[in-house]
Structure formats: structure tokens, C-alpha cells
Coordinates of C-alpha atoms in Angstrom, one line a residue:
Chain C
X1 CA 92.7 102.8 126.6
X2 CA 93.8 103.5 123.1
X3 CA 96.8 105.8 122.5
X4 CA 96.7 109.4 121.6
X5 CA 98.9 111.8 119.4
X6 CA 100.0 113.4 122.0
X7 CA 101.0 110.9 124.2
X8 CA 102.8 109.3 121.7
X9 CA 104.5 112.6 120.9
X10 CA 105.3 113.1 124.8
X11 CA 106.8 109.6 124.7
X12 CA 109.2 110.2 121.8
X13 CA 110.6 113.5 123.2
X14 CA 111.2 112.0 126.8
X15 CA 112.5 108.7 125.0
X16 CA 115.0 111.4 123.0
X17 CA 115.5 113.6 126.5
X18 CA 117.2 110.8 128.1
X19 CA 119.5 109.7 125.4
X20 CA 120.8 113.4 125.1
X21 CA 121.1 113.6 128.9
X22 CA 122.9 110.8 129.1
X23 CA 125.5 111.4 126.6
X24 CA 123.9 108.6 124.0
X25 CA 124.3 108.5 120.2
X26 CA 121.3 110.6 118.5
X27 CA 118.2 107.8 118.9
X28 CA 115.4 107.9 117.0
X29 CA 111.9 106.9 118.4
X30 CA 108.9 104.9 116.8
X31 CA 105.3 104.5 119.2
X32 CA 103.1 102.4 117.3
X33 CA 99.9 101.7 118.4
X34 CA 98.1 98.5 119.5
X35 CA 97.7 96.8 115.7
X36 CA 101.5 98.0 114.6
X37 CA 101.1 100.9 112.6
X38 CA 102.4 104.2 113.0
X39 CA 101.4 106.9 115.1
X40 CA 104.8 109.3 115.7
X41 CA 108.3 108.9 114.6
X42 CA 111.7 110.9 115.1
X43 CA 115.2 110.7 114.2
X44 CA 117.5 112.5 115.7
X45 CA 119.9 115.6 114.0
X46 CA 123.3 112.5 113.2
X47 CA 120.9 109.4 112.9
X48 CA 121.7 107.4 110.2
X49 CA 118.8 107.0 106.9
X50 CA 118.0 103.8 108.4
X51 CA 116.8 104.5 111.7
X52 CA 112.9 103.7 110.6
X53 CA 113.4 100.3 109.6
X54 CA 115.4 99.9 112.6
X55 CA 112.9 101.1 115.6
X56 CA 109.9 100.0 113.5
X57 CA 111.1 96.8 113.6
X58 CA 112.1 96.4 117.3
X59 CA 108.6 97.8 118.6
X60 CA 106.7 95.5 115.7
X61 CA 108.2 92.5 116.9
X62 CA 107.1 92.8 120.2
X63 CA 103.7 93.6 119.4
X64 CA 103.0 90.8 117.0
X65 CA 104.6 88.5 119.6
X66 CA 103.2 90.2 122.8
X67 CA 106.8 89.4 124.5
X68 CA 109.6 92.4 125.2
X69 CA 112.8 93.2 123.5
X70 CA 114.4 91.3 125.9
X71 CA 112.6 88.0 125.6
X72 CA 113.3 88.0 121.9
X73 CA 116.6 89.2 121.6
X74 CA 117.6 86.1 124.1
X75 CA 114.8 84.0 122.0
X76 CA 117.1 84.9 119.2
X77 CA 120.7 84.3 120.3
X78 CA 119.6 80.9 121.5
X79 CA 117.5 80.4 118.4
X80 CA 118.8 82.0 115.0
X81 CA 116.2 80.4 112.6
X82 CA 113.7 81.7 115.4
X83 CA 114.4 85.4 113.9
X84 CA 114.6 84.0 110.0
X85 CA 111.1 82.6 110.7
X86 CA 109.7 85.8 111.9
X87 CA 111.4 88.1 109.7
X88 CA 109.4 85.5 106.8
X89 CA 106.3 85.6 108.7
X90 CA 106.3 89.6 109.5
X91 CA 107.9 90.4 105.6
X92 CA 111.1 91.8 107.3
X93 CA 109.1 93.7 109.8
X94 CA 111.4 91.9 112.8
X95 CA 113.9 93.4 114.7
X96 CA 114.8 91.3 118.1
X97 CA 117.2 93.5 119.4
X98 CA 116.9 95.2 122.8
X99 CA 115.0 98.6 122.1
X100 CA 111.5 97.3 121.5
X101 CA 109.0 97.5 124.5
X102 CA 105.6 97.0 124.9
X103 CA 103.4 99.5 126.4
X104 CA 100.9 98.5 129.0
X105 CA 98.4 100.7 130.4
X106 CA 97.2 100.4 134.3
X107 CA 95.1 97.3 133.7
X108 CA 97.5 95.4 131.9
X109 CA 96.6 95.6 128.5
X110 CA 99.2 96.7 126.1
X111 CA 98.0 99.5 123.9
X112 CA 101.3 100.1 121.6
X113 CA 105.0 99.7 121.3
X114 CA 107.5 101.9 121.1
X115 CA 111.3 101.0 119.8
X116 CA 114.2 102.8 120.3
X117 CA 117.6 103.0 118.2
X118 CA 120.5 104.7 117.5
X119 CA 123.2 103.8 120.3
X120 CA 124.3 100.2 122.4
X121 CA 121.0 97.8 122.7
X122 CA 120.6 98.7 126.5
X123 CA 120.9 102.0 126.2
X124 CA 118.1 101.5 123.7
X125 CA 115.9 99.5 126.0
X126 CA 116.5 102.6 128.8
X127 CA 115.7 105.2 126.7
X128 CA 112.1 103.4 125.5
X129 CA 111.6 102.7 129.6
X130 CA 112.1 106.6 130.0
X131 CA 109.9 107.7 127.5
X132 CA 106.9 105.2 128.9
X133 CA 106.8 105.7 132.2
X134 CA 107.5 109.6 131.6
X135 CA 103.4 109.8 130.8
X136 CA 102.9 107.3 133.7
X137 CA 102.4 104.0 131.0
X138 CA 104.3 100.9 132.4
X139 CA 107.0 99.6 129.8
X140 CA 108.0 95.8 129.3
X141 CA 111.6 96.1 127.7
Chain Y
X1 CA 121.3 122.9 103.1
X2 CA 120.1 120.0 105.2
X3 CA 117.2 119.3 107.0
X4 CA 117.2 119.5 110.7
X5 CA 114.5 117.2 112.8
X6 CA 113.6 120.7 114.6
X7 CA 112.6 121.8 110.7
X8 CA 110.9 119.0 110.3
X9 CA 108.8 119.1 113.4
X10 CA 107.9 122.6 112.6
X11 CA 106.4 121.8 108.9
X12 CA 104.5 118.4 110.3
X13 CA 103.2 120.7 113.2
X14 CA 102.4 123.5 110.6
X15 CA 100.3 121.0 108.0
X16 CA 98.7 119.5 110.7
X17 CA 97.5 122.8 112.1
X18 CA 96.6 123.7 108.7
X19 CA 94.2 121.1 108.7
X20 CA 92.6 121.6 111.6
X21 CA 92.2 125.3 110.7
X22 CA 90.4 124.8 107.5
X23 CA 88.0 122.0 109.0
X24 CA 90.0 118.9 106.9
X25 CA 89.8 115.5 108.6
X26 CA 92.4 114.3 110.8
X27 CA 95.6 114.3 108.5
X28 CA 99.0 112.8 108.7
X29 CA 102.2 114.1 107.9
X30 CA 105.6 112.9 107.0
X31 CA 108.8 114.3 106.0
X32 CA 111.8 112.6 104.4
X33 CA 114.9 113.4 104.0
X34 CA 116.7 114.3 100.6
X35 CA 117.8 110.5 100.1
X36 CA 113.6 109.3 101.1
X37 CA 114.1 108.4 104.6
X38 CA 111.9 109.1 107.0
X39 CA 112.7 112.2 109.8
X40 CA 109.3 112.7 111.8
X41 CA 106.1 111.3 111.0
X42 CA 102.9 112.2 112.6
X43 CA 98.7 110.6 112.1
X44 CA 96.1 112.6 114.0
X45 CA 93.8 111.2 116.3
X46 CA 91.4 109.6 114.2
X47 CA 93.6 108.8 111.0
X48 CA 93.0 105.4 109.2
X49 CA 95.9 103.1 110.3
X50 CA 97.4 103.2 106.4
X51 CA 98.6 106.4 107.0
X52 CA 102.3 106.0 107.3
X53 CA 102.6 104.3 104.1
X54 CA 100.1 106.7 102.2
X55 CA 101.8 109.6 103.1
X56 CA 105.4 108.0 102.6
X57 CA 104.6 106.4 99.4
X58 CA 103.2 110.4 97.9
X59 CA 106.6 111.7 99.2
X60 CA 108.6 108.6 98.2
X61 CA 107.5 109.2 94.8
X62 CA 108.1 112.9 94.7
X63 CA 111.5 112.2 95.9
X64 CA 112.7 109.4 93.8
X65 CA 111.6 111.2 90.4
X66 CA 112.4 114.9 91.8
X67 CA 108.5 115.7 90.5
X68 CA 105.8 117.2 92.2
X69 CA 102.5 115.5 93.5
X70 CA 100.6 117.3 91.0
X71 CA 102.9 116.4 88.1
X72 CA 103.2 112.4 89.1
X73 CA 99.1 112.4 89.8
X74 CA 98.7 113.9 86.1
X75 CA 100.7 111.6 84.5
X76 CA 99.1 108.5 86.4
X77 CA 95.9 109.5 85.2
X78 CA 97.5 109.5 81.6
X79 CA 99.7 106.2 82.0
X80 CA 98.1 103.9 83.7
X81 CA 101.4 101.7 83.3
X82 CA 103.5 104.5 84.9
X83 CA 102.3 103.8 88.1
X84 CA 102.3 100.1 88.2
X85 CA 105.9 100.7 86.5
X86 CA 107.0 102.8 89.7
X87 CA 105.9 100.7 92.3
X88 CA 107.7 97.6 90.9
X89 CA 111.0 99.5 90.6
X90 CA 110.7 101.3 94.2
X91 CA 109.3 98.1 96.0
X92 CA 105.6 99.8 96.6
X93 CA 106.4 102.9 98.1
X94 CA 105.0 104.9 95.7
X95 CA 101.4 106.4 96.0
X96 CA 101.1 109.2 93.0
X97 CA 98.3 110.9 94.2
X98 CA 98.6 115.0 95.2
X99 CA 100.1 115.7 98.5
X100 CA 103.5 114.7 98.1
X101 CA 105.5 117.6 98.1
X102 CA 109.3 118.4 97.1
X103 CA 111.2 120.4 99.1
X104 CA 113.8 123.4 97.9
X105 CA 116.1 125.5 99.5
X106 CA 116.4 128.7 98.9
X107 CA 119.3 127.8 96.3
X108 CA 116.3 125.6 94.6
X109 CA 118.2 122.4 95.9
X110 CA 116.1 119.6 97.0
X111 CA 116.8 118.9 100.3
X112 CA 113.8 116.7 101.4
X113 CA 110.0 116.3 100.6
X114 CA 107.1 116.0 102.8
X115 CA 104.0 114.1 102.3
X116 CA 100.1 114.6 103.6
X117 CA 97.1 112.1 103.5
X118 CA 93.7 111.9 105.3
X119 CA 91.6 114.3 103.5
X120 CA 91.2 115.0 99.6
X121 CA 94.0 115.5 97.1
X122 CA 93.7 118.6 96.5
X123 CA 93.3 119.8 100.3
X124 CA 96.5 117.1 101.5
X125 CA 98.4 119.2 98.7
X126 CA 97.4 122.4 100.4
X127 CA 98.4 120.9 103.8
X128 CA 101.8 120.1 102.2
X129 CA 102.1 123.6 100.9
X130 CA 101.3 125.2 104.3
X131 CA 103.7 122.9 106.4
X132 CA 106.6 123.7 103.5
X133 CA 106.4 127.4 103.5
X134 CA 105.6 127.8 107.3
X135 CA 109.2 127.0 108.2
X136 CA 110.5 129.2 104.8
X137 CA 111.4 126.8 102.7
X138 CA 109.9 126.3 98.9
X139 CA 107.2 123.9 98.1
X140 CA 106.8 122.1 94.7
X141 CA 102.9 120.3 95.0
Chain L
X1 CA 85.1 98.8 122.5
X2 CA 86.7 95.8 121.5
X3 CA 85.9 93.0 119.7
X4 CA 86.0 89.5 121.1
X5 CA 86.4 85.9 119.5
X6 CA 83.0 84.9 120.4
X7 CA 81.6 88.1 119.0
X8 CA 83.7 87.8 115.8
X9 CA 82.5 84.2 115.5
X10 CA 78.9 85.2 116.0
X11 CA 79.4 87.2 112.7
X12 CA 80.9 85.3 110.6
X13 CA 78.2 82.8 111.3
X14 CA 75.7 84.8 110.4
X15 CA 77.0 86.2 107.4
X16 CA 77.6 82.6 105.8
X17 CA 74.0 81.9 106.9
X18 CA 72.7 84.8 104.8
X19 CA 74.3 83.4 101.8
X20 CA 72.7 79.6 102.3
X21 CA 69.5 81.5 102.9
X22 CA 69.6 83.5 99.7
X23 CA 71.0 80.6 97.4
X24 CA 75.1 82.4 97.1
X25 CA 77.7 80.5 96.5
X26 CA 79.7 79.3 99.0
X27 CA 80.9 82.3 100.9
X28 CA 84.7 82.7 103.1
X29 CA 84.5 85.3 105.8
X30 CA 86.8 86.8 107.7
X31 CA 87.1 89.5 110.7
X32 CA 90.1 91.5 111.3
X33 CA 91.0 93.1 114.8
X34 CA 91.1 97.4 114.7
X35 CA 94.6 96.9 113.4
X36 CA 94.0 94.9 110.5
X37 CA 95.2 91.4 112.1
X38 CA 93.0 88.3 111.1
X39 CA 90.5 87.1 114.8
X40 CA 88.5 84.9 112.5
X41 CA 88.2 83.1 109.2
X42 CA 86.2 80.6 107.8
X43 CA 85.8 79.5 104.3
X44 CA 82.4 77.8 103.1
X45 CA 82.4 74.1 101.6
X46 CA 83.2 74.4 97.9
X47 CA 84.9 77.6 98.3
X48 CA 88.4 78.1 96.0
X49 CA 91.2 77.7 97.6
X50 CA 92.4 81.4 97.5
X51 CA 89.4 82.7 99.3
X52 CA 91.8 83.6 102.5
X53 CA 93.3 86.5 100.8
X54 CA 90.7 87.7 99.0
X55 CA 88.3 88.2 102.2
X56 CA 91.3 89.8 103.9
X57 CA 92.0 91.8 100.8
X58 CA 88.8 93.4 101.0
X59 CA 88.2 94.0 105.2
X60 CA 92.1 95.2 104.8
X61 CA 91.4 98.2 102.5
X62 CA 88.5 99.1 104.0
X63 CA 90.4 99.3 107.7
X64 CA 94.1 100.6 106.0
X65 CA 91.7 104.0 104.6
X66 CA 88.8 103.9 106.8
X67 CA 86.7 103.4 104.0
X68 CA 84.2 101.4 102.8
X69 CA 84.5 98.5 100.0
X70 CA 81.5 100.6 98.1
X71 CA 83.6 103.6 97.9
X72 CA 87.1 101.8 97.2
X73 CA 85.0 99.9 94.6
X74 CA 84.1 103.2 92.9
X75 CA 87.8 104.6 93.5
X76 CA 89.1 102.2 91.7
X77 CA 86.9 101.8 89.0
X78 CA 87.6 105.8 88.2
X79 CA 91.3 105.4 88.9
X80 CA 93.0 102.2 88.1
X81 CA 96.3 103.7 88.8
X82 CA 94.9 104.1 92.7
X83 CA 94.5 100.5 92.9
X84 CA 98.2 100.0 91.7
X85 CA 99.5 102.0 94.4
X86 CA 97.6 100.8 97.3
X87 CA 98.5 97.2 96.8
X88 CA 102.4 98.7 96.6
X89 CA 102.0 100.2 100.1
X90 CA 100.1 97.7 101.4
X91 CA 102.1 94.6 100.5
X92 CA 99.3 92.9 97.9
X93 CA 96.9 92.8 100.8
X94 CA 94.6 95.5 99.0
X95 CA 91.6 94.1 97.3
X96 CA 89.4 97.2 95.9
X97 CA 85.9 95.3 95.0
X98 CA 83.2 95.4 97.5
X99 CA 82.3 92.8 100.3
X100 CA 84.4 94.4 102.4
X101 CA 82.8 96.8 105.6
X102 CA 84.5 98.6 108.3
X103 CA 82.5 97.7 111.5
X104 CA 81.8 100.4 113.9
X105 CA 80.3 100.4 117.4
X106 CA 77.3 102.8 118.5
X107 CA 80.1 106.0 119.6
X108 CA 80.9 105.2 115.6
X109 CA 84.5 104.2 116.5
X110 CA 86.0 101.9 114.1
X111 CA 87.2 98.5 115.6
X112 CA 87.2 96.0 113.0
X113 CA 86.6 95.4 109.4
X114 CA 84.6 92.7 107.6
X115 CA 85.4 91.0 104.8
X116 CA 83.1 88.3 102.5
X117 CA 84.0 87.0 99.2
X118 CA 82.3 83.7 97.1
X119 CA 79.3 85.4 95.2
X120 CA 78.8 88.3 93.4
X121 CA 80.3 91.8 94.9
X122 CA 77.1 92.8 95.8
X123 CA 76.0 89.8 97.1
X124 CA 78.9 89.6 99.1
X125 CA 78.7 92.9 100.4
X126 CA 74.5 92.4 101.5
X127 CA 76.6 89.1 103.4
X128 CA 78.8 91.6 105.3
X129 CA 76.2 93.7 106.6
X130 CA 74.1 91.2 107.7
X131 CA 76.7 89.4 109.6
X132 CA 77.3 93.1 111.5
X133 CA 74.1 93.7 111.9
X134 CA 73.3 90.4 113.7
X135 CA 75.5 91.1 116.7
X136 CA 74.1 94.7 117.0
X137 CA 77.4 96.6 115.5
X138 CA 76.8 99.3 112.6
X139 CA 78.0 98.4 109.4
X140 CA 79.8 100.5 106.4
X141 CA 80.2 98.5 103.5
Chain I
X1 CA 89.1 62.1 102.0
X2 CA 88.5 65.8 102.2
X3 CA 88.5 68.3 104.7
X4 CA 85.3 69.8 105.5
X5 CA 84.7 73.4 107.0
X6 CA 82.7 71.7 109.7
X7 CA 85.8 69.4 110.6
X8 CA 88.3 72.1 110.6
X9 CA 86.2 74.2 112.8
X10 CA 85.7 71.2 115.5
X11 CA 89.3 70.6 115.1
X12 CA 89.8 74.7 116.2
X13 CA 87.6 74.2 119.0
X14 CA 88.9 71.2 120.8
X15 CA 92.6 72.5 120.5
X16 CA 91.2 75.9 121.8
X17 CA 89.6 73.6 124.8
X18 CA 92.5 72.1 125.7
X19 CA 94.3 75.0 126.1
X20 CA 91.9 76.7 128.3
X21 CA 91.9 73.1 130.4
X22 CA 95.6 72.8 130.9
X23 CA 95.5 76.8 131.7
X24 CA 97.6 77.7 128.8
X25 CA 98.4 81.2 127.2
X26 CA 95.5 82.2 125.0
X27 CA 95.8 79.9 122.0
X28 CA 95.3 80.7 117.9
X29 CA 94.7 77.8 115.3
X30 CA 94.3 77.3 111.8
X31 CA 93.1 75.0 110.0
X32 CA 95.2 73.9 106.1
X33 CA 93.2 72.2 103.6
X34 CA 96.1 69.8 101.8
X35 CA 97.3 72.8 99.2
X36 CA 97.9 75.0 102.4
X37 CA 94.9 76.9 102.0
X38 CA 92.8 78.5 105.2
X39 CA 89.5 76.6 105.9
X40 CA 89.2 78.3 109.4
X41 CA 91.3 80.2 111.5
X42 CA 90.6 81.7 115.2
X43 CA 92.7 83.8 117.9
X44 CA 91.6 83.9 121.2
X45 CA 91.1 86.7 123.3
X46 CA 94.3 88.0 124.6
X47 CA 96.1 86.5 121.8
X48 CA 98.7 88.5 120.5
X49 CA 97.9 90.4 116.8
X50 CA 100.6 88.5 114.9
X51 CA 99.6 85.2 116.0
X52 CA 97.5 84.2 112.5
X53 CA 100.9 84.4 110.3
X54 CA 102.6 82.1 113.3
X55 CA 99.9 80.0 113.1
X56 CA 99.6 79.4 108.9
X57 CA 103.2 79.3 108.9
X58 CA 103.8 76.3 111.5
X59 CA 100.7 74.3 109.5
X60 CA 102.6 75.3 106.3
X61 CA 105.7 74.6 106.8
X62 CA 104.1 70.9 108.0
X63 CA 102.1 70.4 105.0
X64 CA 104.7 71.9 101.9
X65 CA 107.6 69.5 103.1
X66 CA 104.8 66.7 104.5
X67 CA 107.1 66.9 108.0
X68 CA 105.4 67.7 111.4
X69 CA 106.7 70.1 113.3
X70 CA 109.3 68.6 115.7
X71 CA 111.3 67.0 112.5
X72 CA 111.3 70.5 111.4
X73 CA 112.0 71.8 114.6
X74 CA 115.0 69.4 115.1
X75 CA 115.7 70.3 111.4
X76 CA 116.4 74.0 112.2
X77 CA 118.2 73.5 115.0
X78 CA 120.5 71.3 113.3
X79 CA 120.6 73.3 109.8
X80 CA 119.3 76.8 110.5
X81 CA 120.4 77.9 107.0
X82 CA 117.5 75.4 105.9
X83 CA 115.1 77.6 107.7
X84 CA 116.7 80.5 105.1
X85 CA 115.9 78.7 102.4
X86 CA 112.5 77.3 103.2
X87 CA 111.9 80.7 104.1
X88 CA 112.3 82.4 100.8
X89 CA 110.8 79.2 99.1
X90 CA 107.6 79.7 101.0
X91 CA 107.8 83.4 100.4
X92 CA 108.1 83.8 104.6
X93 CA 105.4 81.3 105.3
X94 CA 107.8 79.2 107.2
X95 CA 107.9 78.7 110.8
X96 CA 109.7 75.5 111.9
X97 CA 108.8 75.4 115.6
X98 CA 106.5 72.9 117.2
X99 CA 102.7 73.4 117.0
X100 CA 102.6 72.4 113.9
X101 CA 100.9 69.3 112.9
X102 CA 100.0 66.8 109.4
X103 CA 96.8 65.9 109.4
X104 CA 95.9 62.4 108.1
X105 CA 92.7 60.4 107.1
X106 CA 92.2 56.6 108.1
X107 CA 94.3 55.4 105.1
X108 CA 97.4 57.1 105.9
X109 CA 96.7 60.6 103.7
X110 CA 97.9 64.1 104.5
X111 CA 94.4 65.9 104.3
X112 CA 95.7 68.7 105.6
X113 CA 97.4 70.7 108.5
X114 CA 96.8 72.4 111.8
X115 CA 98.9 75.2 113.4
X116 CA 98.6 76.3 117.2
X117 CA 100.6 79.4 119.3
X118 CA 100.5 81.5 122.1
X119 CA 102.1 78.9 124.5
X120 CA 105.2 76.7 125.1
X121 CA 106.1 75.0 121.6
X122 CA 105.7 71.6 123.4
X123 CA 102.1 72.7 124.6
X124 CA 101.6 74.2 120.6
X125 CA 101.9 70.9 119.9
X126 CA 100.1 69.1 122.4
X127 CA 97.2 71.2 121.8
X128 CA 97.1 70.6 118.1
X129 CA 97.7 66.7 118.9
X130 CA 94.1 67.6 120.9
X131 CA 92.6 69.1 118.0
X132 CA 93.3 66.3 115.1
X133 CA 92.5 63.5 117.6
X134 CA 88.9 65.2 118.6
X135 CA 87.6 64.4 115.4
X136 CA 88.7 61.0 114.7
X137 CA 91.7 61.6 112.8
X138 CA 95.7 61.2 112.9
X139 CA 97.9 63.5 114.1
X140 CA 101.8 63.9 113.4
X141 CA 103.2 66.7 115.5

């Protein structure tokens, strides 16, 4: 299954739905599809210039990895020359923060990833949960 | 005047729908703010997946020179050096190549610039023009 | 369709077999996934030492611009200044000679590109095909 | 002694063997020749899309301070501002974690180095142990 416009698109504005509805910061929203690159990004109105860099690199460390924001942001506390190696080997591309998730489709394979930033790293990791399953994809966060 | 990510959804919707109007092959569209940052980005189903920095690096260039695709694409052709000049001082993010567009206010203030790749120059300019002026705002291609 | 390992293998093989059989020098191949990330490389006995980046280079452009390494070839020989900017936005990893072919499967989806490098261009592009065309995929070099 | 690209890709298949035999993650390898070029490089199916710069970088790192990779490992846990450094040395191709290896002849030479991923850093290692020893030579991991 290889991700469309569209669902990307449908992903960002449900990932951006829930931080509104929940009283978050504004987030901004990256889906990138299954080789890292591009395919929709937001920020919302009060995000700061940065916010690209930011969600790129959440959802492009878990891709090249294949593990969830999660896994690498503990790999990272416990390691710290973990995160300078991959920020070498990636050219900065590496964010491994909670926000970044990998999205699976129904057999398993993951087909993109989509990061989230803008307010407290779980809140992040939510928001890019909502946005996932809110076209029926499973999210690994 | 600044630019709201509701704007900016409107012009990348617009030059996309420009495109598919007038037959052009699957384009993608970005729009930066006034300091170069990225706001929304979109690639169509079926864009190359260089895209993002293709279209960023025509509206990076725009931006950081306040010139028009058109203008930076004519004076590439003449200075060869120009270009290679550019992308060592703005750390590659420069692409000048038509379809990088400024964006003006109505005061004549730019406030942003948006930036279209996927088919030919001269049609990603049109694109840009379309998305600019959909949304009433004043396009410099 | 996706490529496999074993299928990427099988072309590479062939492709360095077509140069012994026509007398090239030593030839370094590589296969890159839909995304532009390396499945596999070899480089032929006698090869220099930099033929990693120069194979990637090539299968790179093709896959960052859906184009073929013919038609960057030409690009850049009519614009120099195009070369310039697509090794900015693409990090160095832009090599506009040909040798390089995007690799499509029979619905004429892109997913993979080829890269050879070691003889001349041409010869090296005639290599890329024929390690395409020896596992039954289409070839646009 | 010199590496040959027949060695290197024996040396990819065994390590690639005993993965699949011990029921590891899917495994990638490369093979260095001793200036830390590619001879041969291969990512198995399921492997994730960043896996080739882990790979280079845990064999480089090895080969450019003629370490294996558990002194280096033990180095950056100790000192992880010497991963910063070797970091921007090695322009980011630096990844002090286990899996990588040295790669000597019969007399003692480093000939080059192999780099494995996708699993546990102690099975990285183990596997690339596997890989060097296949083929008659001397492993330091």
C-alpha cells in the first residue's frame, strides 16, 4: 500500500484537530512517505519558523531506523552519543523526541511517518496517534 | 500583513488545481513564510520524491534575494557563478529555475513566496501565478 | 511492486556481467529502493575507490526527478547552472552524466533506480539496462 | 593482501546467514576496502531504509581510528563528546556502536572493515565476527 495525497492531507488535519481540541500549543504536521521524503506539511497560525526541521526530523528518524518515537527518545536519554551518531549519519535529519511515528498499514508494513511538533513531547506523540488511526492506518509512537 | 496557514492552503490548493486543469504533470507546491520557512507543502500523486527540496529551493531563492523566478533563472543562464555563489552562501537551498514566486500584499510588502515544480518552467511559473492571485494576493514570477 | 534483495542482486550481477562480456572497465553498481536508499552495491575488481558515490550519484538523480540519466545528461550539458543547484538541494548526491536508469515495473510505476559507473557514460548506461532487462523490469536510462 | 570483490561479497553472505540462523532482525552489511571505500553492500528484505549509512558508519568509524567496535563503543560511553568530534571529523560517518568490525589478513593487516545492523549491537557484532571468519580471515569486533 503506498500513501496517497489525500490521506496524507486527512492525516495532518486530524493530527491538527486534536491538538486544537485539546487545548495544545499550535502543532505542525509532517507525513512522509515510505523512503522519507515529503508528501504534506502544515504549521499551524503561532508555530514558530522552525517547526519543519522539527517534525521532519522526528518522523525521519523513525523511518530510517524502523523503531517509534518512543524507542528512540529512551535510546537517546540512555545513550547521548547514540543521537550525535545519527544526527552524523542522517546529515542532521534526526530528531529522537516523542512525536515521530511510524505508520503501518493492515499487514504490517510501514508505508510512511508522520511527526508531530509544537507543544510537550506526549502531547506530540497523541496528536500523530490521532491523525493515523483517524484514516484507519495503525500508528507506532 | 502576514500570512495565515488557511491562505496558504488556499494558494497550494489553487496551483495544484491549476495544474490539473491545464493537463500539467502531477506538481508540488510550497509556500514559505516571509523569513523562508516552510507553512504547507504539498506533491501530487505521482511527483518525483525531490520535490520538497525543488520547490523549496525556487522559493528559497526568491525569498532570500527578494527576486523573482524569472529574474534569478535569467541571470543563472548569464552567471554561471551566480548560482554556484548562492547555493554555497544559503547551504543548497537554492534552485533558480522559474516557479518560485514572491509574494506582495496589497501594500507591495513581501509577505511570503510560494514555489512550484513537476512540470516545465515556464508552466510551474504559471502554477505559481495561479495559486498567488487565487487567494488575492500579488505574484512576482 | 517492490523490489527485493535477491532481485536487486540478480541485477547488479548481470549488469557487471555485460561489462566483462563487452571488454568495460571494471564497472560498480548499485540499486537504490523507490526512496532513494542504497539495497545493493558492488564495486568490480580494479574499480577506484570513489565508485560508491558516483553510482549513487547517478541512480539518485534519476529517482530525486523521475528522470532518466540521458535526459539529466542533456540538462546539464545545456544548463550548467541546473547541475549547481541540484547537488545544493540534494546534499552532493546528484551526479548528472548518464549510467544512471529509473527502473519501472510493467504498470510503469517507478520503484527503484539503477546506477553503473567504471566505463564510458554510454557504456555504462547499455550496463544499466541490461542489468534491468535481465530480471524482466523496464528500463529508462 | 587485498580485498577482493569476491571476498567481500562471501563475507556479506555468511553474516547475512547467520542472522537468518540465529532468527535475527533482517540484517544489512557492508563491506570497507582499507581507505573506507564500499566493495559491496546489501540490506535485507525488511530492513529498515537508513540502514546502509548505519552500516558504512560502524565499518568506518572501525577502520579510520583502526579500533573495533566495542573499544569504540566503550569509548563513547565513557567520553561521548569523542563521538562529537569523530563525528564532525568523519563528516557524520561515525557510528560507535557494536557491529562494527577490522578486518585483518594472516600477518596481522587491517585490510579492511565490515559493518552489520538491524539487530541487538551484541548480535551486530556477532554476525560480522561470522562474516570475517567465513572466509578465512581475522576478525576484531
Amino acid at each position: 500500500m503506498t500513501l496517497t495525497v489525500e490521506t496524507a492531507r486527512r492525516m495532518v488535519a486530524a493530527a491538527m484537530a486534536h491538538g486544537r481540541d485539546n487545548g495544545m500549543q499550535p502543532l505542525s504536521v509532517v507525513v512522509l512517505d515510505a523512503g522519507g521524503h515529503p508528501l504534506v506539511f502544515e504549521r499551524a497560525e503561532g508555530g514558530s519558523p522552525g517547526r519543519f526541521e522539527l517534525a521532519r526530523g522526528k518522523a525521519y528518524g523513525c523511518l530510517m531506523l524502523g523503531m517509534s518515537g518512543s524507542v528512540l527518545s529512551r535510546r537517546a536519554e540512555a545513550q547521548p552519543h547514540f543521537v550525535q551518531a545519527m544526527n552524523g549519519a542522517f546529515d542532521g535529519r534526526f530528531v529522537a523526541v516523542q512525536g515521530g511515528a511510524l505508520i503501518r498499514d493492515a499487514t504490517g508494513a510501514v508505508i510512511g511517518a508522520l511527526g508531530v511538533t509544537g507543544d510537550s513531547s506526549e502531547n506530540d506523540a497523541a496528536a500523530a496517534v490521532a491523525g493515523i488511526e483517524a484514516v484507519g492506518l495503525v500508528a507506532e509512537a
